[in-house]
Coordinates of N, CA and C and ligand atoms in Angstrom, one line a residue:
M1 N 21.9 -4.9 -30.9 CA 22.5 -5.5 -29.8 C 23.4 -4.5 -29.0
P2 N 23.2 -4.3 -27.7 CA 24.0 -3.4 -27.0 C 25.4 -4.0 -26.9
T3 N 26.4 -3.1 -26.7 CA 27.8 -3.5 -26.9 C 28.6 -4.0 -25.7
G4 N 27.9 -4.2 -24.6 CA 28.6 -4.7 -23.4 C 29.3 -3.6 -22.7
V5 N 29.8 -3.9 -21.5 CA 30.4 -2.9 -20.7 C 31.2 -3.6 -19.5
R6 N 32.2 -3.0 -19.0 CA 32.9 -3.5 -17.8 C 32.9 -2.4 -16.7
L7 N 32.1 -2.7 -15.7 CA 31.8 -1.7 -14.7 C 32.0 -2.2 -13.3
V8 N 32.5 -1.4 -12.4 CA 32.4 -1.6 -10.9 C 31.4 -0.6 -10.4
V9 N 30.4 -1.0 -9.5 CA 29.5 -0.1 -8.9 C 29.8 -0.1 -7.4
L10 N 30.0 1.1 -6.9 CA 30.3 1.3 -5.4 C 29.1 2.1 -4.8
G11 N 28.9 1.9 -3.5 CA 27.9 2.7 -2.8 C 27.7 2.1 -1.5
K12 N 27.3 2.9 -0.5 CA 27.0 2.4 0.8 C 25.9 1.3 0.8
Q13 N 25.8 0.5 1.8 CA 24.7 -0.4 2.0 C 23.4 0.4 1.9
G14 N 22.5 0.0 1.0 CA 21.2 0.7 0.9 C 21.3 1.9 -0.1
A15 N 22.4 2.1 -0.8 CA 22.5 3.2 -1.7 C 21.7 2.9 -3.0
G16 N 21.2 1.6 -3.2 CA 20.5 1.3 -4.4 C 21.4 0.6 -5.4
K17 N 22.5 0.1 -4.9 CA 23.4 -0.6 -5.8 C 22.8 -1.8 -6.5
G18 N 22.1 -2.6 -5.7 CA 21.5 -3.9 -6.3 C 20.5 -3.5 -7.4
T19 N 19.6 -2.6 -7.1 CA 18.6 -2.2 -8.0 C 19.2 -1.7 -9.3
Q20 N 20.2 -0.8 -9.2 CA 20.8 -0.2 -10.4 C 21.6 -1.2 -11.2
C21 N 22.3 -2.1 -10.4 CA 23.1 -3.1 -11.1 C 22.2 -4.1 -12.0
V22 N 21.1 -4.4 -11.5 CA 20.2 -5.3 -12.2 C 19.8 -4.6 -13.5
R23 N 19.4 -3.3 -13.4 CA 19.0 -2.5 -14.6 C 20.1 -2.3 -15.6
L24 N 21.3 -2.1 -15.0 CA 22.5 -1.9 -15.9 C 22.8 -3.2 -16.6
S25 N 22.6 -4.3 -15.9 CA 23.0 -5.6 -16.6 C 22.0 -5.9 -17.7
H26 N 20.8 -5.5 -17.6 CA 19.8 -5.6 -18.7 C 20.1 -4.7 -19.8
R27 N 20.5 -3.4 -19.4 CA 20.7 -2.4 -20.5 C 21.9 -2.8 -21.4
Y28 N 22.9 -3.4 -20.8 CA 24.1 -3.7 -21.5 C 24.3 -5.2 -21.8
A29 N 23.3 -6.0 -21.4 CA 23.3 -7.5 -21.6 C 24.6 -8.1 -21.1
V30 N 24.9 -7.8 -19.9 CA 26.1 -8.4 -19.3 C 25.7 -9.0 -17.9
P31 N 26.4 -10.0 -17.4 CA 26.0 -10.5 -16.1 C 26.2 -9.5 -14.9
H32 N 25.3 -9.6 -14.0 CA 25.4 -8.8 -12.7 C 26.0 -9.7 -11.7
I33 N 27.3 -9.4 -11.4 CA 28.0 -10.3 -10.5 C 28.0 -9.6 -9.1
S34 N 27.2 -10.1 -8.2 CA 27.1 -9.6 -6.9 C 27.7 -10.6 -5.9
T35 N 28.8 -10.1 -5.2 CA 29.4 -11.0 -4.3 C 28.5 -11.4 -3.1
G36 N 27.7 -10.4 -2.7 CA 26.7 -10.7 -1.6 C 25.7 -11.8 -2.0
D37 N 25.2 -11.6 -3.2 CA 24.2 -12.6 -3.7 C 24.8 -14.0 -3.8
M38 N 26.1 -14.0 -4.4 CA 26.8 -15.3 -4.6 C 27.0 -16.0 -3.2
L39 N 27.4 -15.2 -2.2 CA 27.7 -15.7 -0.9 C 26.5 -16.2 -0.2
R40 N 25.4 -15.4 -0.3 CA 24.1 -15.9 0.3 C 23.6 -17.2 -0.3
A41 N 23.8 -17.3 -1.7 CA 23.5 -18.6 -2.3 C 24.3 -19.7 -1.8
A42 N 25.6 -19.5 -1.5 CA 26.5 -20.5 -1.0 C 26.1 -20.9 0.4
V43 N 25.7 -19.9 1.2 CA 25.3 -20.2 2.6 C 24.0 -21.1 2.5
R44 N 23.1 -20.8 1.7 CA 21.9 -21.6 1.6 C 22.1 -23.0 1.1
A45 N 23.1 -23.1 0.2 CA 23.4 -24.4 -0.4 C 24.3 -25.2 0.6
R46 N 24.8 -24.6 1.7 CA 25.6 -25.2 2.6 C 26.9 -25.7 2.0
T47 N 27.5 -25.0 1.1 CA 28.8 -25.4 0.5 C 29.9 -25.0 1.5
A48 N 31.1 -25.5 1.2 CA 32.3 -25.2 2.1 C 32.4 -23.7 2.2
L49 N 32.3 -23.0 1.1 CA 32.5 -21.5 1.1 C 31.4 -20.9 2.0
G50 N 30.2 -21.4 1.8 CA 29.0 -20.9 2.6 C 29.2 -21.0 4.1
L51 N 29.7 -22.2 4.4 CA 29.9 -22.5 5.9 C 30.9 -21.5 6.5
E52 N 32.0 -21.3 5.6 CA 33.0 -20.4 6.1 C 32.5 -18.9 6.2
A53 N 31.6 -18.6 5.3 CA 31.2 -17.2 5.2 C 30.1 -16.8 6.2
E54 N 29.3 -17.8 6.6 CA 28.1 -17.4 7.3 C 28.2 -16.6 8.5
S55 N 29.1 -16.9 9.4 CA 29.1 -16.2 10.7 C 29.6 -14.8 10.5
L56 N 30.6 -14.6 9.6 CA 31.1 -13.3 9.3 C 30.0 -12.4 8.7
M57 N 29.3 -13.0 7.8 CA 28.2 -12.2 7.1 C 27.1 -11.8 8.0
T58 N 26.8 -12.7 8.9 CA 25.7 -12.4 9.9 C 26.0 -11.2 10.8
T59 N 27.3 -11.1 11.2 CA 27.7 -10.0 12.0 C 28.1 -8.8 11.2
G60 N 28.2 -8.9 9.9 CA 28.5 -7.8 9.1 C 30.0 -7.5 8.9
E61 N 30.8 -8.5 9.2 CA 32.2 -8.4 8.9 C 32.6 -8.7 7.5
L62 N 33.7 -8.2 7.0 CA 34.2 -8.6 5.7 C 34.9 -9.9 5.7
L63 N 34.8 -10.6 4.5 CA 35.5 -11.9 4.4 C 36.9 -11.6 3.9
P64 N 37.8 -12.6 4.1 CA 39.2 -12.4 3.7 C 39.3 -12.1 2.2
D65 N 40.2 -11.1 1.8 CA 40.4 -10.7 0.4 C 40.7 -11.9 -0.5
E66 N 41.5 -12.8 -0.1 CA 41.9 -13.9 -1.0 C 40.7 -14.8 -1.4
L67 N 39.9 -15.0 -0.3 CA 38.8 -15.9 -0.5 C 37.8 -15.3 -1.5
I68 N 37.5 -14.1 -1.3 CA 36.5 -13.4 -2.1 C 37.0 -13.2 -3.6
T69 N 38.3 -13.0 -3.6 CA 38.9 -12.7 -5.0 C 38.9 -14.0 -5.8
R70 N 39.2 -15.2 -5.1 CA 39.1 -16.4 -5.8 C 37.7 -16.7 -6.4
M71 N 36.7 -16.4 -5.6 CA 35.3 -16.6 -6.1 C 35.0 -15.7 -7.3
V72 N 35.4 -14.4 -7.2 CA 35.2 -13.5 -8.3 C 36.0 -13.8 -9.6
A73 N 37.2 -14.3 -9.4 CA 38.0 -14.6 -10.5 C 37.4 -15.8 -11.3
E74 N 36.9 -16.7 -10.6 CA 36.2 -17.9 -11.2 C 35.0 -17.4 -12.0
R75 N 34.2 -16.5 -11.4 CA 33.0 -16.1 -12.1 C 33.4 -15.2 -13.4
L76 N 34.4 -14.4 -13.2 CA 34.8 -13.6 -14.4 C 35.4 -14.4 -15.5
S77 N 35.8 -15.6 -15.2 CA 36.4 -16.4 -16.3 C 35.3 -17.1 -17.1
E78 N 34.1 -17.0 -16.7 CA 33.0 -17.7 -17.4 C 32.7 -16.9 -18.7
R79 N 32.2 -17.7 -19.7 CA 32.1 -17.2 -21.1 C 31.3 -15.9 -21.2
D80 N 30.2 -15.7 -20.4 CA 29.3 -14.5 -20.6 C 30.2 -13.3 -20.3
A81 N 31.0 -13.4 -19.2 CA 31.7 -12.2 -18.8 C 32.9 -12.0 -19.7
T82 N 33.6 -13.0 -20.1 CA 34.8 -12.8 -21.0 C 34.3 -12.2 -22.4
A83 N 33.1 -12.7 -22.8 CA 32.6 -12.2 -24.1 C 32.1 -10.8 -24.1
R84 N 31.3 -10.4 -23.1 CA 30.6 -9.1 -23.2 C 30.9 -8.2 -22.1
G85 N 31.4 -8.7 -21.0 CA 31.7 -7.8 -19.8 C 30.9 -8.1 -18.6
F86 N 30.8 -7.2 -17.7 CA 30.2 -7.5 -16.4 C 29.8 -6.2 -15.6
I87 N 28.9 -6.4 -14.7 CA 28.7 -5.3 -13.7 C 29.1 -5.9 -12.3
L88 N 30.1 -5.4 -11.7 CA 30.6 -5.9 -10.4 C 29.9 -5.2 -9.3
D89 N 29.3 -5.9 -8.4 CA 28.5 -5.3 -7.3 C 29.0 -5.9 -6.0
G90 N 29.7 -5.1 -5.2 CA 30.2 -5.6 -3.9 C 31.6 -6.0 -3.9
Y91 N 32.2 -5.9 -5.1 CA 33.7 -6.2 -5.2 C 34.2 -5.3 -6.3
P92 N 35.4 -4.7 -6.1 CA 36.2 -4.7 -4.9 C 35.6 -3.9 -3.8
R93 N 36.0 -4.1 -2.6 CA 35.5 -3.4 -1.4 C 36.6 -2.8 -0.6
T94 N 37.8 -3.2 -0.9 CA 39.0 -2.7 -0.2 C 40.1 -2.4 -1.3
V95 N 41.0 -1.5 -0.9 CA 42.1 -1.2 -1.9 C 42.8 -2.4 -2.3
S96 N 43.0 -3.3 -1.3 CA 43.8 -4.5 -1.6 C 43.0 -5.4 -2.6
Q97 N 41.7 -5.5 -2.5 CA 40.9 -6.2 -3.5 C 41.0 -5.5 -4.9
A98 N 41.0 -4.2 -4.9 CA 41.1 -3.5 -6.2 C 42.4 -3.8 -6.9
K99 N 43.4 -3.9 -6.1 CA 44.7 -4.3 -6.7 C 44.7 -5.7 -7.3
M100 N 44.0 -6.6 -6.5 CA 43.9 -8.0 -7.0 C 43.0 -8.0 -8.2
L101 N 42.0 -7.2 -8.3 CA 41.1 -7.2 -9.5 C 42.0 -6.8 -10.7
D102 N 42.9 -5.9 -10.6 CA 43.7 -5.5 -11.7 C 44.5 -6.7 -12.3
T103 N 44.9 -7.6 -11.4 CA 45.7 -8.7 -11.9 C 44.8 -9.8 -12.5
I104 N 43.5 -9.8 -12.2 CA 42.6 -10.7 -12.8 C 42.1 -10.3 -14.2
L105 N 41.9 -9.0 -14.3 CA 41.4 -8.5 -15.6 C 42.4 -8.6 -16.7
D106 N 41.8 -8.8 -17.9 CA 42.6 -8.9 -19.1 C 43.1 -7.4 -19.4
E107 N 44.4 -7.3 -19.6 CA 45.0 -5.9 -19.7 C 44.4 -5.2 -20.9
D108 N 44.0 -5.9 -21.9 CA 43.4 -5.2 -23.1 C 41.9 -4.9 -22.9
L109 N 41.3 -5.4 -21.8 CA 39.9 -5.1 -21.5 C 39.7 -4.5 -20.1
P110 N 40.3 -3.3 -19.8 CA 40.2 -2.8 -18.5 C 38.8 -2.2 -18.2
L111 N 38.5 -1.8 -17.0 CA 37.2 -1.2 -16.6 C 36.9 0.0 -17.4
H112 N 35.7 0.2 -17.8 CA 35.3 1.5 -18.5 C 35.3 2.6 -17.4
C113 N 34.7 2.3 -16.3 CA 34.7 3.2 -15.2 C 34.2 2.6 -13.9
V114 N 34.2 3.3 -12.8 CA 33.7 2.9 -11.5 C 32.6 3.9 -11.1
V115 N 31.4 3.4 -11.0 CA 30.3 4.2 -10.6 C 30.1 4.3 -9.1
N116 N 30.1 5.5 -8.6 CA 29.9 5.6 -7.1 C 28.5 6.3 -6.9
L117 N 27.6 5.5 -6.3 CA 26.3 6.0 -6.0 C 26.3 6.7 -4.7
E118 N 26.1 8.0 -4.7 CA 26.2 8.7 -3.4 C 24.9 9.0 -2.8
V119 N 24.8 8.6 -1.5 CA 23.5 8.8 -0.7 C 23.9 9.0 0.7
A120 N 23.2 10.0 1.4 CA 23.5 10.4 2.8 C 23.2 9.2 3.7
T121 N 24.1 9.1 4.8 CA 23.9 8.0 5.7 C 22.6 7.9 6.4
D122 N 21.9 9.0 6.8 CA 20.7 8.9 7.5 C 19.6 8.3 6.5
L123 N 19.7 8.6 5.2 CA 18.7 8.0 4.3 C 18.9 6.5 4.1
V124 N 20.2 6.0 4.0 CA 20.4 4.6 3.9 C 20.0 3.8 5.1
L125 N 20.1 4.4 6.3 CA 19.7 3.7 7.5 C 18.2 3.5 7.4
Q126 N 17.4 4.5 7.0 CA 16.0 4.3 6.9 C 15.7 3.2 5.9
R127 N 16.4 3.2 4.8 CA 16.1 2.3 3.7 C 16.4 0.8 4.2
L128 N 17.5 0.7 4.9 CA 17.9 -0.7 5.3 C 17.0 -1.3 6.3
V129 N 16.6 -0.6 7.3 CA 15.7 -1.2 8.3 C 14.4 -1.7 7.7
S130 N 13.9 -1.0 6.7 CA 12.7 -1.4 6.1 C 12.8 -2.3 4.9
R131 N 14.1 -2.7 4.5 CA 14.3 -3.5 3.3 C 13.9 -4.9 3.6
R132 N 13.4 -5.6 2.6 CA 13.1 -7.0 2.6 C 13.5 -7.6 1.3
T133 N 14.0 -8.8 1.3 CA 14.7 -9.4 0.1 C 14.2 -10.8 -0.2
C134 N 14.1 -11.1 -1.5 CA 13.6 -12.5 -1.8 C 14.8 -13.4 -1.6
V135 N 14.6 -14.5 -0.9 CA 15.7 -15.5 -0.6 C 16.1 -16.2 -1.9
D136 N 15.2 -16.3 -2.9 CA 15.6 -17.0 -4.1 C 16.2 -16.2 -5.2
C137 N 15.6 -15.0 -5.5 CA 16.2 -14.3 -6.7 C 16.8 -12.9 -6.3
A138 N 16.7 -12.6 -5.0 CA 17.4 -11.4 -4.4 C 16.6 -10.1 -4.8
A139 N 15.4 -10.2 -5.4 CA 14.6 -9.0 -5.7 C 14.4 -8.3 -4.3
I140 N 14.4 -6.9 -4.5 CA 14.3 -6.1 -3.2 C 13.0 -5.4 -3.1
Y141 N 12.4 -5.5 -1.9 CA 11.2 -4.8 -1.5 C 11.4 -4.0 -0.2
S142 N 10.3 -3.4 0.3 CA 10.5 -2.7 1.6 C 9.1 -2.9 2.3
T143 N 9.1 -2.6 3.6 CA 7.9 -2.7 4.3 C 6.8 -1.7 3.7
N144 N 7.3 -0.6 3.1 CA 6.4 0.4 2.5 C 5.9 -0.1 1.1
E145 N 6.8 -0.9 0.4 CA 6.4 -1.4 -0.9 C 6.6 -2.9 -0.9
P146 N 5.7 -3.6 -0.2 CA 5.8 -5.1 -0.1 C 5.4 -5.8 -1.5
P147 N 5.6 -7.1 -1.6 CA 5.1 -7.8 -2.8 C 3.6 -7.7 -2.8
I148 N 3.0 -8.1 -4.0 CA 1.6 -7.9 -4.2 C 0.8 -8.9 -3.2
E149 N 1.3 -10.2 -3.1 CA 0.6 -11.2 -2.3 C 1.4 -11.6 -1.2
G150 N 1.0 -11.3 0.0 CA 1.7 -11.7 1.2 C 3.2 -11.4 1.1
W151 N 4.1 -12.3 1.6 CA 5.5 -12.1 1.5 C 6.1 -13.1 0.5
S152 N 5.4 -13.2 -0.7 CA 5.9 -14.1 -1.8 C 6.4 -13.1 -2.9
C153 N 7.5 -13.4 -3.4 CA 8.2 -12.6 -4.4 C 7.3 -12.4 -5.7
D154 N 7.1 -11.2 -6.2 CA 6.4 -11.0 -7.4 C 7.1 -11.6 -8.6
V155 N 8.4 -11.7 -8.5 CA 9.2 -12.1 -9.7 C 9.2 -13.7 -9.8
C156 N 9.5 -14.3 -8.6 CA 9.8 -15.8 -8.7 C 8.9 -16.6 -7.7
G157 N 8.2 -15.9 -6.8 CA 7.3 -16.7 -5.9 C 8.1 -17.1 -4.6
G158 N 9.4 -16.7 -4.6 CA 10.2 -17.1 -3.4 C 9.8 -16.3 -2.1
E159 N 10.3 -16.8 -1.0 CA 10.0 -16.1 0.3 C 10.7 -14.8 0.4
V160 N 10.0 -13.8 0.8 CA 10.6 -12.4 1.0 C 10.8 -12.2 2.5
V161 N 12.0 -12.0 2.9 CA 12.4 -11.9 4.3 C 13.3 -10.7 4.6
Q162 N 13.5 -10.4 5.9 CA 14.5 -9.4 6.2 C 15.9 -10.2 6.3
R163 N 16.9 -9.6 5.6 CA 18.2 -10.3 5.6 C 18.7 -10.3 7.0
P164 N 19.4 -11.5 7.4 CA 19.9 -11.6 8.8 C 20.9 -10.4 9.2
D165 N 21.5 -9.8 8.1 CA 22.4 -8.7 8.5 C 21.7 -7.3 8.3
D166 N 20.4 -7.3 8.1 CA 19.7 -6.0 8.1 C 19.1 -5.7 9.5
T167 N 19.9 -6.0 10.5 CA 19.5 -5.6 11.9 C 20.3 -4.3 12.2
A168 N 19.7 -3.5 13.1 CA 20.4 -2.3 13.5 C 21.9 -2.4 13.8
E169 N 22.2 -3.5 14.5 CA 23.6 -3.7 15.0 C 24.5 -4.0 13.8
A170 N 24.1 -5.0 13.0 CA 24.9 -5.4 11.8 C 25.0 -4.3 10.8
I171 N 23.9 -3.5 10.7 CA 24.0 -2.4 9.7 C 25.1 -1.4 10.2
M172 N 25.2 -1.1 11.5 CA 26.2 -0.2 11.9 C 27.6 -0.8 11.6
T173 N 27.8 -2.1 11.9 CA 29.1 -2.7 11.6 C 29.4 -2.6 10.1
R174 N 28.4 -2.8 9.3 CA 28.7 -2.8 7.8 C 29.0 -1.4 7.4
L175 N 28.3 -0.4 7.9 CA 28.5 1.0 7.5 C 29.9 1.4 8.0
Q176 N 30.3 0.9 9.2 CA 31.7 1.3 9.7 C 32.7 0.7 8.8
A177 N 32.5 -0.6 8.4 CA 33.4 -1.3 7.5 C 33.5 -0.5 6.2
Y178 N 32.4 0.0 5.7 CA 32.4 0.8 4.5 C 33.2 2.1 4.7
E179 N 33.0 2.8 5.8 CA 33.8 4.0 6.0 C 35.3 3.7 6.0
R180 N 35.7 2.6 6.7 CA 37.1 2.2 6.9 C 37.7 1.7 5.6
E181 N 37.0 0.8 4.9 CA 37.7 0.1 3.8 C 37.3 0.7 2.4
T182 N 36.1 1.2 2.3 CA 35.6 1.5 0.9 C 35.9 3.0 0.6
L183 N 35.9 3.9 1.6 CA 36.2 5.2 1.2 C 37.6 5.4 0.6
P184 N 38.6 4.7 1.2 CA 39.9 4.8 0.5 C 39.9 4.3 -0.9
L185 N 39.0 3.3 -1.1 CA 38.8 2.7 -2.5 C 38.3 3.8 -3.5
I186 N 37.4 4.6 -3.0 CA 36.9 5.7 -3.9 C 38.1 6.7 -4.3
N187 N 38.9 7.0 -3.3 CA 40.1 7.8 -3.6 C 41.0 7.1 -4.6
F188 N 41.2 5.8 -4.4 CA 42.1 5.1 -5.3 C 41.6 5.2 -6.7
Y189 N 40.3 5.0 -6.9 CA 39.8 5.0 -8.3 C 39.7 6.5 -8.8
A190 N 39.5 7.4 -7.9 CA 39.5 8.9 -8.4 C 40.9 9.2 -8.9
E191 N 41.9 8.8 -8.1 CA 43.3 9.1 -8.6 C 43.6 8.5 -9.9
R192 N 43.0 7.4 -10.2 CA 43.2 6.8 -11.5 C 42.3 7.3 -12.6
G193 N 41.5 8.3 -12.3 CA 40.6 8.9 -13.3 C 39.5 8.0 -13.7
L194 N 39.1 7.0 -12.9 CA 38.1 6.1 -13.3 C 36.7 6.4 -12.7
L195 N 36.7 7.3 -11.7 CA 35.5 7.5 -10.9 C 34.4 8.3 -11.5
E196 N 33.2 7.8 -11.5 CA 32.0 8.6 -11.9 C 31.0 8.7 -10.7
T197 N 30.9 9.9 -10.1 CA 30.0 10.0 -9.0 C 28.6 10.4 -9.4
I198 N 27.6 9.6 -8.9 CA 26.2 9.8 -9.3 C 25.4 10.0 -8.1
D199 N 24.4 11.0 -8.2 CA 23.6 11.3 -7.1 C 22.5 10.1 -6.9
G200 N 22.7 9.4 -5.8 CA 21.8 8.2 -5.6 C 20.5 8.6 -4.9
D201 N 20.4 9.8 -4.5 CA 19.2 10.3 -3.8 C 18.1 10.8 -4.8
Q202 N 17.8 10.0 -5.8 CA 16.8 10.4 -6.8 C 16.0 9.1 -7.1
A203 N 14.9 9.3 -7.8 CA 14.1 8.1 -8.2 C 15.0 7.2 -9.0
P204 N 14.8 5.8 -8.9 CA 15.6 4.9 -9.6 C 15.8 5.1 -11.1
D205 N 14.8 5.6 -11.8 CA 14.9 5.8 -13.2 C 15.9 7.0 -13.5
A206 N 15.9 8.0 -12.6 CA 16.8 9.1 -12.8 C 18.2 8.7 -12.5
V207 N 18.4 7.9 -11.5 CA 19.7 7.4 -11.2 C 20.3 6.6 -12.4
L208 N 19.4 5.7 -12.9 CA 19.9 4.9 -14.1 C 20.2 5.9 -15.3
A209 N 19.4 6.8 -15.5 CA 19.6 7.7 -16.7 C 21.0 8.5 -16.5
D210 N 21.2 9.0 -15.3 CA 22.5 9.7 -15.1 C 23.7 8.7 -15.2
T211 N 23.5 7.5 -14.8 CA 24.6 6.5 -14.9 C 24.9 6.2 -16.3
V212 N 23.8 6.0 -17.1 CA 24.0 5.6 -18.5 C 24.7 6.7 -19.3
I213 N 24.4 7.9 -19.0 CA 25.0 9.1 -19.6 C 26.5 9.0 -19.4
A214 N 26.9 8.8 -18.1 CA 28.3 8.8 -17.7 C 29.0 7.6 -18.4
V215 N 28.4 6.4 -18.4 CA 29.0 5.2 -18.9 C 29.2 5.4 -20.5
E216 N 28.2 5.9 -21.1 CA 28.2 6.1 -22.6 C 29.4 7.0 -22.9
R217 N 29.6 8.1 -22.1 CA 30.7 9.0 -22.4 C 32.0 8.2 -22.3
R218 N 32.1 7.4 -21.2 CA 33.4 6.6 -21.1 C 33.6 5.7 -22.2
K219 N 32.4 5.1 -22.7 CA 32.6 4.1 -23.8 C 33.0 4.7 -25.1
R220 N 32.6 6.0 -25.3 CA 33.0 6.7 -26.5 C 34.5 6.9 -26.4
E221 N 35.0 7.2 -25.2 CA 36.5 7.4 -25.0 C 37.3 6.1 -25.1
M222 N 36.6 5.0 -24.7 CA 37.3 3.7 -24.7 C 36.3 2.6 -25.1
P223 N 36.1 2.3 -26.4 CA 35.1 1.4 -26.9 C 35.3 0.0 -26.4
Ligands
ADP1 P1 26.1 -4.9 1.9 O1 26.9 -4.2 0.9 O2 24.7 -4.5 2.0 O3 26.7 -5.0 3.3 P2 26.4 -7.4 0.4 O4 25.2 -8.2 0.0 O5 27.2 -6.8 -0.7 O6 25.9 -6.4 1.5 O7 27.4 -8.3 1.2 C1 27.0 -9.0 2.3 C2 28.2 -9.5 3.1 O8 29.0 -10.4 2.3 C3 29.2 -8.5 3.6 O9 28.8 -7.9 4.8 C4 30.4 -9.3 3.8 O10 30.4 -10.1 4.9 C5 30.4 -10.3 2.6 N1 31.0 -9.7 1.4 C6 30.4 -9.4 0.2 N2 31.3 -8.9 -0.7 C7 32.5 -8.9 0.0 C8 33.8 -8.4 -0.4 N3 34.1 -7.9 -1.6 N4 34.8 -8.6 0.6 C9 34.6 -9.1 1.8 N5 33.4 -9.5 2.2 C10 32.3 -9.4 1.3

């Protein structure tokens, strides 16, 4: 039985965060908590949160810190996360959210580390315009590597589409928000000695292997 882990994964849009987080969550048997996936599910279910989030998400703006923190706090209080840990994907995204996360986490169970997947901006732009996503399970494809049959997901049979915020305009807004809000977050975690920078411009298996080496080293230091 793997021993669980408490991780935050950072990286630009299209850096491969989603793909790596799914793999890491299987490797350590902990939930993959993606704020983007949770919000898209809320939008589709037409919940109050979804209705509030939809227009900001479509244009690529960030949601208010308090709103997103409440959603994450609720999810982190569920049994799977309290028992074994979590992979946080998409949160925190600002320094203010990182400070809020500190207040949510159990003092005795702090983050093992923060993984930063580094990929050059021109590469992520190429990846994002060709990205296609399953509306039901969030599996990721591209126009170069589509599902086997039509645009039905290989994993769950759901419809595979272009995300409404994967348009050139919204991508630019999201990358600008990243530069503005998330780069200071990287410095914040580096100053606290928690940052592990991984080269994201490699095959997915190699990215995972490098990440696991870094995480295992951290876990030896803090079981
Ligand atoms: P990406 O990182 O590719 O932009 P995500 O799927 O992580 O996409 O998030 C999609 C959208 O959901 C964001 O553009 C933003 O509107 C909203 N969102 C997700 N996480 C957060 C967060 N931590 N803070 C504020 N807004 C968020």
